[in-house]
mmCIF file of C-alpha atoms and ligand atoms in Angstrom:
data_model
loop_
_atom_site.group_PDB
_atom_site.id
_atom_site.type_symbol
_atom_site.label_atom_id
_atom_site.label_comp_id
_atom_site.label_asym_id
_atom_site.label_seq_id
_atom_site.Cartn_x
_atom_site.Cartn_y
_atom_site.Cartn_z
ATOM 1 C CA UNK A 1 260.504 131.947 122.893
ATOM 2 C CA UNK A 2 257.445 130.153 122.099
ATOM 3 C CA UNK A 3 253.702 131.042 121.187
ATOM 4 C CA UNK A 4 251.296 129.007 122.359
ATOM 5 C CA UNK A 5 248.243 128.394 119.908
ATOM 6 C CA UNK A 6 245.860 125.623 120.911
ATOM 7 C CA UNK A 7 247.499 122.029 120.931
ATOM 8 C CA UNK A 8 250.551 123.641 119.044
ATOM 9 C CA UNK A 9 253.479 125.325 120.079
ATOM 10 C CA UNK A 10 255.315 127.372 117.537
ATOM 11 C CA UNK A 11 259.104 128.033 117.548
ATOM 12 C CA UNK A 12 259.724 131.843 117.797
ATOM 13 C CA UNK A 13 263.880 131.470 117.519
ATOM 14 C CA UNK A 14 263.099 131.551 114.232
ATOM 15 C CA UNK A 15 260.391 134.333 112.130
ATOM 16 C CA UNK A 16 257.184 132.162 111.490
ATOM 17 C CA UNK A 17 254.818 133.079 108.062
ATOM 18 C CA UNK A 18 251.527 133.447 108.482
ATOM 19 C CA UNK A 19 249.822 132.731 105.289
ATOM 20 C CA UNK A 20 246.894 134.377 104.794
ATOM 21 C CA UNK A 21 243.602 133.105 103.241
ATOM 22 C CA UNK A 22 240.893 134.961 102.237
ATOM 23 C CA UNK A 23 237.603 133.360 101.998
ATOM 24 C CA UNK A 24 235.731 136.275 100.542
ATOM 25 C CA UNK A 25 233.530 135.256 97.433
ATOM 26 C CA UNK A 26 235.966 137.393 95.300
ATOM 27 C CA UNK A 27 238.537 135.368 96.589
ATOM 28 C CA UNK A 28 237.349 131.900 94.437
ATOM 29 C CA UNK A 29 236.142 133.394 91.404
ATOM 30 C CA UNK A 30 233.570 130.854 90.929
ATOM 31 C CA UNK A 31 231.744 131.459 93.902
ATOM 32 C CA UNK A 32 229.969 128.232 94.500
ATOM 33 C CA UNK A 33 229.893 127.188 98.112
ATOM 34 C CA UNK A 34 231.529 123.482 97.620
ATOM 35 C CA UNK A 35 234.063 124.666 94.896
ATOM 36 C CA UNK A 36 234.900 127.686 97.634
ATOM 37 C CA UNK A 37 235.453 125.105 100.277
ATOM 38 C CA UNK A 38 237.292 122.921 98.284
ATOM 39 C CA UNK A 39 239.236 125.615 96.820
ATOM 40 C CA UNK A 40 240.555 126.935 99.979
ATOM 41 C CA UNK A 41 241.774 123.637 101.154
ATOM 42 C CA UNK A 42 243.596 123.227 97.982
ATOM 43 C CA UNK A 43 244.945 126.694 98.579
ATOM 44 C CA UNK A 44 245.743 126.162 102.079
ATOM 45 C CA UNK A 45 247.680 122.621 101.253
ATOM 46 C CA UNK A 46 249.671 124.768 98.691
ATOM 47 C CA UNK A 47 250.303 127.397 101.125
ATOM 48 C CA UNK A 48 251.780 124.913 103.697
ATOM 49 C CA UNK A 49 253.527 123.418 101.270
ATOM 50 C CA UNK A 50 255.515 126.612 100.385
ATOM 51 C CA UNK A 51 256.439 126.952 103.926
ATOM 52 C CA UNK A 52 253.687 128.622 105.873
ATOM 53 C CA UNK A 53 253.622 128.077 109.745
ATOM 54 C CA UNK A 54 250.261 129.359 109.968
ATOM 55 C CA UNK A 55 247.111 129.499 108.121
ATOM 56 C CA UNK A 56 245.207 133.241 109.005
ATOM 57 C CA UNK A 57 241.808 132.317 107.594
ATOM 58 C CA UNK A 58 239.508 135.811 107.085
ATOM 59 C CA UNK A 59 235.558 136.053 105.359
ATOM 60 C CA UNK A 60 235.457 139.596 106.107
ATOM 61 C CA UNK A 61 237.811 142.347 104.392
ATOM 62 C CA UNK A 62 238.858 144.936 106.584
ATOM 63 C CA UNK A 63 240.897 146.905 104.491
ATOM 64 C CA UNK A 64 239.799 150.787 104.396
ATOM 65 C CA UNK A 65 236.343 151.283 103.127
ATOM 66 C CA UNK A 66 235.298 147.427 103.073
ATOM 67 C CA UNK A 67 232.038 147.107 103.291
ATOM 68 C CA UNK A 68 230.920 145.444 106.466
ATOM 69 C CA UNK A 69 229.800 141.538 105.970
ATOM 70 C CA UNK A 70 226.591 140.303 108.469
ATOM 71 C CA UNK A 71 227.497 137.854 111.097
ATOM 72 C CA UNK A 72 225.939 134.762 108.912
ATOM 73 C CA UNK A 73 227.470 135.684 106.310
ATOM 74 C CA UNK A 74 231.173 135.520 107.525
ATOM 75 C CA UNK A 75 230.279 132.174 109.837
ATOM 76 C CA UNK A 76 228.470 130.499 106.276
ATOM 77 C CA UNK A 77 232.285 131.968 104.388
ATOM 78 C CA UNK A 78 234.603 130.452 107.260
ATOM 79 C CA UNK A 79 233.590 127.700 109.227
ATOM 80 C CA UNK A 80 232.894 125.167 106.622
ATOM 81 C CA UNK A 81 236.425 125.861 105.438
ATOM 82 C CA UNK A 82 238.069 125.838 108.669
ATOM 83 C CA UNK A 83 235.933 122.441 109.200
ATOM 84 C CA UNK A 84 237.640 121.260 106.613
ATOM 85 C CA UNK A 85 241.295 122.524 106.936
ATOM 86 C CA UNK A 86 241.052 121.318 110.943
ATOM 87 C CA UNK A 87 241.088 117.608 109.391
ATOM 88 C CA UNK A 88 243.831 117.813 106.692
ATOM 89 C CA UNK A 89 245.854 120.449 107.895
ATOM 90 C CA UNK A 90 249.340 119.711 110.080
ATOM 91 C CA UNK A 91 249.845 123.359 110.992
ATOM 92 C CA UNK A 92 247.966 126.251 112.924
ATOM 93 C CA UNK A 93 244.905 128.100 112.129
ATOM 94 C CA UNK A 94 243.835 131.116 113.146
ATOM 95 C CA UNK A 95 240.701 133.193 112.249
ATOM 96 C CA UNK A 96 240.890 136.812 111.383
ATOM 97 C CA UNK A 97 237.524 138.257 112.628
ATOM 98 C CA UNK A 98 236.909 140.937 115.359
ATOM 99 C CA UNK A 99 233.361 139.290 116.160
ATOM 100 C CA UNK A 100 233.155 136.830 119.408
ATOM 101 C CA UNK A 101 230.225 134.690 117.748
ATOM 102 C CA UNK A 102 232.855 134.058 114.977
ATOM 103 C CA UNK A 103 235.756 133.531 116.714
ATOM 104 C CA UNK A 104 233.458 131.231 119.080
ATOM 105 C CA UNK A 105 232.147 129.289 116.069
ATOM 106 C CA UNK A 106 235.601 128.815 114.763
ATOM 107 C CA UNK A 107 237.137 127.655 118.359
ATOM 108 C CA UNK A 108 234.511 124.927 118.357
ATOM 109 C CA UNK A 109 235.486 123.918 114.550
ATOM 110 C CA UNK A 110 239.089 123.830 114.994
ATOM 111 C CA UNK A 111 241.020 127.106 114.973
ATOM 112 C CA UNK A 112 244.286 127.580 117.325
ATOM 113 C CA UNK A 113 244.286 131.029 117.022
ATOM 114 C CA UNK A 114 242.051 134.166 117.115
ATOM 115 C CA UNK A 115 243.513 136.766 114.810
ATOM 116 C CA UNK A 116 241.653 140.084 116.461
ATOM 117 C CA UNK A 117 241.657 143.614 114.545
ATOM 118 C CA UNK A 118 239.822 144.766 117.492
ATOM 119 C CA UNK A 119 241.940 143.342 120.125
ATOM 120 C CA UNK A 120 239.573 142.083 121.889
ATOM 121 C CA UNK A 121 237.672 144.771 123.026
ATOM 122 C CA UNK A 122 234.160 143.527 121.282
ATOM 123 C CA UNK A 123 231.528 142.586 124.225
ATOM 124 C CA UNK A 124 232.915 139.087 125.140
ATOM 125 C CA UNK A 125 235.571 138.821 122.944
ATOM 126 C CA UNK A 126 237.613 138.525 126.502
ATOM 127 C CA UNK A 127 235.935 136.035 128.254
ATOM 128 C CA UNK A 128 236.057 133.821 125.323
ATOM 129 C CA UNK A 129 239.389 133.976 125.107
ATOM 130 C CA UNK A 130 239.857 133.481 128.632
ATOM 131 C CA UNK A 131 237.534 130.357 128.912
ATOM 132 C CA UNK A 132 239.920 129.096 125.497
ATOM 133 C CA UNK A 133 243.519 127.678 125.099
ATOM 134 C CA UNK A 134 243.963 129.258 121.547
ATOM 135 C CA UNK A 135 246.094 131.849 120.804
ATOM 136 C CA UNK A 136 245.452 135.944 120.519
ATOM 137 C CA UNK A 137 246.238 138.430 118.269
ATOM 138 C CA UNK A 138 246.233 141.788 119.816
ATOM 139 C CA UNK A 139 246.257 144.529 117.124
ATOM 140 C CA UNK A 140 245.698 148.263 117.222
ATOM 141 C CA UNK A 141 243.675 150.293 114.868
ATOM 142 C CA UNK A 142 242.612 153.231 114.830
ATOM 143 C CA UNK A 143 238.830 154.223 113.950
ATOM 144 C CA UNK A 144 237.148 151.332 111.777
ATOM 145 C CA UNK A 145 237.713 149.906 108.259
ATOM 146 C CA UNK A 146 235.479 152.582 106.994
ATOM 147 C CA UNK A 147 236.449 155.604 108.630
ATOM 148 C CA UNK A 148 240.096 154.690 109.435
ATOM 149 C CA UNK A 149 241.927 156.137 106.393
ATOM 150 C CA UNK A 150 240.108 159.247 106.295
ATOM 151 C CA UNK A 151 242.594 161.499 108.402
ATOM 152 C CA UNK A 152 244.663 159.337 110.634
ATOM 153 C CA UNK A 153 246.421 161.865 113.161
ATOM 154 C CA UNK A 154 248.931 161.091 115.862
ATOM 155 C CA UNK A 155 251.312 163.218 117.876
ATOM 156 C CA UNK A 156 253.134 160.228 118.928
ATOM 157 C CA UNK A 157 252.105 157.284 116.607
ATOM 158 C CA UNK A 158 254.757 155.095 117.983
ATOM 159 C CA UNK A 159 253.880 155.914 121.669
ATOM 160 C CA UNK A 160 249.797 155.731 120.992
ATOM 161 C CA UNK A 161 250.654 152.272 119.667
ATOM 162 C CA UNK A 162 252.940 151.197 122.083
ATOM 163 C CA UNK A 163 250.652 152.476 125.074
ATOM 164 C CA UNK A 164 247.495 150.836 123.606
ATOM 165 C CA UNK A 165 249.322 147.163 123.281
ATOM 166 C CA UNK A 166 250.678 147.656 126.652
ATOM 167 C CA UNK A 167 247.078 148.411 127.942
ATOM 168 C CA UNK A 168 245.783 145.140 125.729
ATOM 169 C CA UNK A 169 248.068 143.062 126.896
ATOM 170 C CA UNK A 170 247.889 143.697 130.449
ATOM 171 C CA UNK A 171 243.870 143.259 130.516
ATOM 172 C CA UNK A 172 244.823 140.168 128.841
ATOM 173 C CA UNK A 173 246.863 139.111 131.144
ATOM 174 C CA UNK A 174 244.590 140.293 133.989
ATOM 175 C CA UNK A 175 241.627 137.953 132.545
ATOM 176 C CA UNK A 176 243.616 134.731 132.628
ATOM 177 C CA UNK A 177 245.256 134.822 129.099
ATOM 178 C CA UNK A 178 248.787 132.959 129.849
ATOM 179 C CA UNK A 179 251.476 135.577 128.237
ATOM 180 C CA UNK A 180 252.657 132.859 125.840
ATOM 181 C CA UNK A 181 249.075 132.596 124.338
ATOM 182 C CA UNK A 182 249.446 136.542 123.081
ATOM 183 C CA UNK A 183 250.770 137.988 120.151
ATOM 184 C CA UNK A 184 250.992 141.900 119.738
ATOM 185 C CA UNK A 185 250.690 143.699 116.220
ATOM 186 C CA UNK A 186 250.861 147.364 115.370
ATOM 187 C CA UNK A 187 248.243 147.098 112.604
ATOM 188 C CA UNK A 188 250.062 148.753 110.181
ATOM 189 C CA UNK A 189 247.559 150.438 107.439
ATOM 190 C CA UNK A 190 244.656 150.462 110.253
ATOM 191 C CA UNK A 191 244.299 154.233 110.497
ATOM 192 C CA UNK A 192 248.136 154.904 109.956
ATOM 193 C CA UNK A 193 249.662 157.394 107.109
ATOM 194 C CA UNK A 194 252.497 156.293 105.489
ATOM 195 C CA UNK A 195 254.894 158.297 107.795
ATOM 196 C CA UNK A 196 253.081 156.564 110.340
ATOM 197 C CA UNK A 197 253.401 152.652 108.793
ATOM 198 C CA UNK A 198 257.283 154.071 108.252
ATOM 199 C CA UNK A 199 257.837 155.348 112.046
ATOM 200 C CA UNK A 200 256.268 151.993 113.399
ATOM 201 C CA UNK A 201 258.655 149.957 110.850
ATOM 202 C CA UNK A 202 261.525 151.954 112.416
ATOM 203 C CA UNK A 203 260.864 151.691 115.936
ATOM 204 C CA UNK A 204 259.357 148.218 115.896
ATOM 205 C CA UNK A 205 262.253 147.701 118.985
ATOM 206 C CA UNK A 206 259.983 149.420 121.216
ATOM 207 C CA UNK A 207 256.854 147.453 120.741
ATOM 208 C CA UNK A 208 258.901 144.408 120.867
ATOM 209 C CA UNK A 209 260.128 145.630 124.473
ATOM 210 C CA UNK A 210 256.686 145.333 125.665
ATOM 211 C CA UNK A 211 257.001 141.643 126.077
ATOM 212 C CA UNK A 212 255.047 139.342 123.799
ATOM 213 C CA UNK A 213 256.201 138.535 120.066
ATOM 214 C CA UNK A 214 255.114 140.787 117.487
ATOM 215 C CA UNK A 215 253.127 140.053 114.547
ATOM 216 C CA UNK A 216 253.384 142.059 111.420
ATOM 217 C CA UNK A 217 251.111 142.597 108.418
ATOM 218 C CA UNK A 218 252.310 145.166 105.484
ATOM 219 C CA UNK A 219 252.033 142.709 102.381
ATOM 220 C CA UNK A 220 250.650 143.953 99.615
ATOM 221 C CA UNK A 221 249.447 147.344 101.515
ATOM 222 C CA UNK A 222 249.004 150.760 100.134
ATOM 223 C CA UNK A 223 252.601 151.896 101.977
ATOM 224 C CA UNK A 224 254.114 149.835 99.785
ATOM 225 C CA UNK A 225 252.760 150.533 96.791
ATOM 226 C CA UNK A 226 253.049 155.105 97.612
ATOM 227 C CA UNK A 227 256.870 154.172 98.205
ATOM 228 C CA UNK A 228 257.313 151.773 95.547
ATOM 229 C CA UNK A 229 254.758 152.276 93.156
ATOM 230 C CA UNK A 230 252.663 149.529 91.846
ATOM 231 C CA UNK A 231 249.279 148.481 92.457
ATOM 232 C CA UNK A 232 248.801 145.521 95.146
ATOM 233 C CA UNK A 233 249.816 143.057 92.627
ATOM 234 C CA UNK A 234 252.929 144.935 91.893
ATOM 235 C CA UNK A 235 254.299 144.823 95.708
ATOM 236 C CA UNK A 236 255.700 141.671 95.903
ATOM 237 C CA UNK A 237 259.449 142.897 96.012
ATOM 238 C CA UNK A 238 258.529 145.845 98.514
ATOM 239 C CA UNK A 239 256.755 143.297 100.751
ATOM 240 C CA UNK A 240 260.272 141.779 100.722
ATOM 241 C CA UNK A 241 262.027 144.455 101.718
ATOM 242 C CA UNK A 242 259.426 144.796 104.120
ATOM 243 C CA UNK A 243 259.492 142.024 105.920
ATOM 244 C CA UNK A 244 263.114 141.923 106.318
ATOM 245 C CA UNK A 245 263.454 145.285 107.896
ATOM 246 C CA UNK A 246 260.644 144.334 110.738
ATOM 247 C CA UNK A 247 261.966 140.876 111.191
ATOM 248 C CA UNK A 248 265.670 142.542 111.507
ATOM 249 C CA UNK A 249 263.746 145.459 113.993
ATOM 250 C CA UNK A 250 262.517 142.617 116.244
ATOM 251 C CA UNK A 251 259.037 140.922 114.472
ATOM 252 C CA UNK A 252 258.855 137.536 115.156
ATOM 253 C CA UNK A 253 255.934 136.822 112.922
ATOM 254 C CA UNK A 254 254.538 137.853 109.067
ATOM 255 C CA UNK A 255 251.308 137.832 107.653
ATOM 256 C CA UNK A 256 251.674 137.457 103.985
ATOM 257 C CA UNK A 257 250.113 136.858 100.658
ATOM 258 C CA UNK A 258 253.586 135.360 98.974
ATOM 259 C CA UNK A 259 254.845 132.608 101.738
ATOM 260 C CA UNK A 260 257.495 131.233 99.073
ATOM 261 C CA UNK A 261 259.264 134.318 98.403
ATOM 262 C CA UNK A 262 258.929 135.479 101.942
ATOM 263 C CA UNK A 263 260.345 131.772 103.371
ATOM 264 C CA UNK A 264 263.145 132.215 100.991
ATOM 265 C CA UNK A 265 264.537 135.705 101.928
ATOM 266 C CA UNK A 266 264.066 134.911 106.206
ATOM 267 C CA UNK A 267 266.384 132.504 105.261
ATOM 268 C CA UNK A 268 268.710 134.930 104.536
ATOM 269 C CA UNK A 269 267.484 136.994 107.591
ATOM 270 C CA UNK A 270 268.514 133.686 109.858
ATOM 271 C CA UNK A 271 271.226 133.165 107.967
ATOM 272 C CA UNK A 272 272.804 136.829 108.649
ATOM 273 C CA UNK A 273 271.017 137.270 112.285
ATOM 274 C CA UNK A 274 272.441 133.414 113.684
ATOM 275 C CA UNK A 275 276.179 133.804 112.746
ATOM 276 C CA UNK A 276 278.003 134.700 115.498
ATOM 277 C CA UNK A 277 280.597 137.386 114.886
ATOM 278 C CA UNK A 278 283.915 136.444 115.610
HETATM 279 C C1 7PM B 301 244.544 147.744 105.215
HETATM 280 C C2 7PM B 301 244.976 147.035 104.106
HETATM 281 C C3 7PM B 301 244.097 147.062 106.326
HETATM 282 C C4 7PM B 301 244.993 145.646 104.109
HETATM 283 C C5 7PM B 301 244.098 145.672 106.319
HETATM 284 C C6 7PM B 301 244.551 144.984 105.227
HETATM 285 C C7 7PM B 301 246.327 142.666 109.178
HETATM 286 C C8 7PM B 301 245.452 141.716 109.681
HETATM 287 C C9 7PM B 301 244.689 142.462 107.781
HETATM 288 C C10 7PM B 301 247.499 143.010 109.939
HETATM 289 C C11 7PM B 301 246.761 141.416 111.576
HETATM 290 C C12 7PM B 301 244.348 142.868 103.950
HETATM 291 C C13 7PM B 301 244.661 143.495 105.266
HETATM 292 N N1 7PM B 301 245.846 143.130 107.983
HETATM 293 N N2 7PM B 301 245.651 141.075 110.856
HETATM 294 N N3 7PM B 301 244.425 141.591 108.800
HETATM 295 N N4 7PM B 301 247.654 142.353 111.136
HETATM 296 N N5 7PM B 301 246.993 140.824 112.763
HETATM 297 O O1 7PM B 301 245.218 142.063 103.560
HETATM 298 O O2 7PM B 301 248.327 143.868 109.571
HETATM 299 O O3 7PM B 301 243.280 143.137 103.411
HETATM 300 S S1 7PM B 301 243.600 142.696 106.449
#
């Protein structure tokens, strides 16, 4: 199985790490603009170096209640950095924004990959994509980052997922997006409660049936830290855990904070999953 993400072609026999990299001033404490730039390429060079496949470069949090960042402000956080990564780095990037002018601006300055919370479904979102050779995220969320978390409610969570990715996917597909272009991610913490996250982890099988790979994202999230306790520098281990439940239930990639740890337990994933049994 491979996913196709601009002039690269990833793998998919085996679980790829996305690395994320967040480009938000609170991200490089210092704040200036060259040290920021500079700083993320150092980061991302240290990311790649622990074993990241993929760089997921973001200037906008959307975790519940962000506050929303103007359109020059997230192109002034990301493109200079992804300028600069495009020259030095030897593996994928993708940008995690739900705008089109972003995703535009970072498909002319290098990206491979379009990392979409909104799946798309922002005014021309599609047609960029269509007219483009990177790779798509497709992920579902429920509500916005500000009103997501207020009372998520499903009667089905699994099947409202599963039904919107199927209905993603095939506009996608409908538009001219080749099928290995497309990733599909349940968007775990984007409007879900934590029996929700925990249902989706369970039946992960029957997102994966849909077709295209499926991309995961539950480091460091607030599931983690209600089962395990700890606040979101405390979830490391959990993450773990995490990660090798959805990889075992079918994900084929992880967006993480902590790409050594996570490298080193999939290799105990592949290890376990490759063997054949006599
Ligand atoms: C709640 C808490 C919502 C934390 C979002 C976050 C994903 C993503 C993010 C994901 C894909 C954070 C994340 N999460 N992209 N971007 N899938 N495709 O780390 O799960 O702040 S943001």
């Amino acid at each position: 199985m491979i996913f196709q993400c601009g002039n690269y072609q990833l793998n998919l026999r085996r679980p790829q790490v996305m690395a994320i990299l967040n480009v938000t001033p609170d991200s490089f404490s210092d704040g200036g603009q060259f040290n920021a730039v500079d700083k993320a390429v150092e980061r991302a060079l240290q990311l790649i170096a622990d074993g990241a496949d993929i760089i997921d470069i973001g200037g906008e949090s959307t975790r519940p209640g962000a506050i929303p960042v103007s359109l020059d402000q997230e192109l002034s956080r990301v493109i200079p950095v992804i300028e600069a990564l495009s020259q030095v780095c030897t593996v994928p990037l993708s940008i995690d924004t739900y705008k089109p002018e972003v995703m535009r601006a970072a498909i002319v300055a290098g990206v491979d990959m379009v990392n979409d919370i909104r799946a798309l479904q922002e005014p021309g979102a599609l047609d960029l994509l269509a007219s483009s050779h990177v790779g798509v995220c497709l992920m579902h969320m429920k509500g916005t980052p500000q009103t997501m978390q207020l009372a998520p409610t499903y009667a089905d969570v699994v099947e409202e997922v599963r039904l919107f990715l199927i209905d993603r996917y095939q506009v996608a597909l409908a538009n001219g997006i080749a099928k290995q272009r497309i990733l599909l991610d349940p968007g775990f913490g984007f409007g879900k409660r934590t029996v929700d996250n925990i249902a989706l982890i369970q039946q992960l099988a029957r997102l994966a049936e849909i077709g295209p790979p499926l991309l995961v994202g539950l480091s460091r999230k607030a599931v983690l830290g209600t089962i395990s306790g700890g606040d979101e520098f405390q979830r490391l281990h959990s993450g773990i855990a995490a990660s090798v439940i959805c990889v075992m239930n079918g994900a084929k990639m992880l967006r993480v904070h902590d790409v050594k740890a996570t490298v080193d337990a999939l290799k105990v994933v592949v290890a376990v999953m490759d063997q054949h049994q006599e």
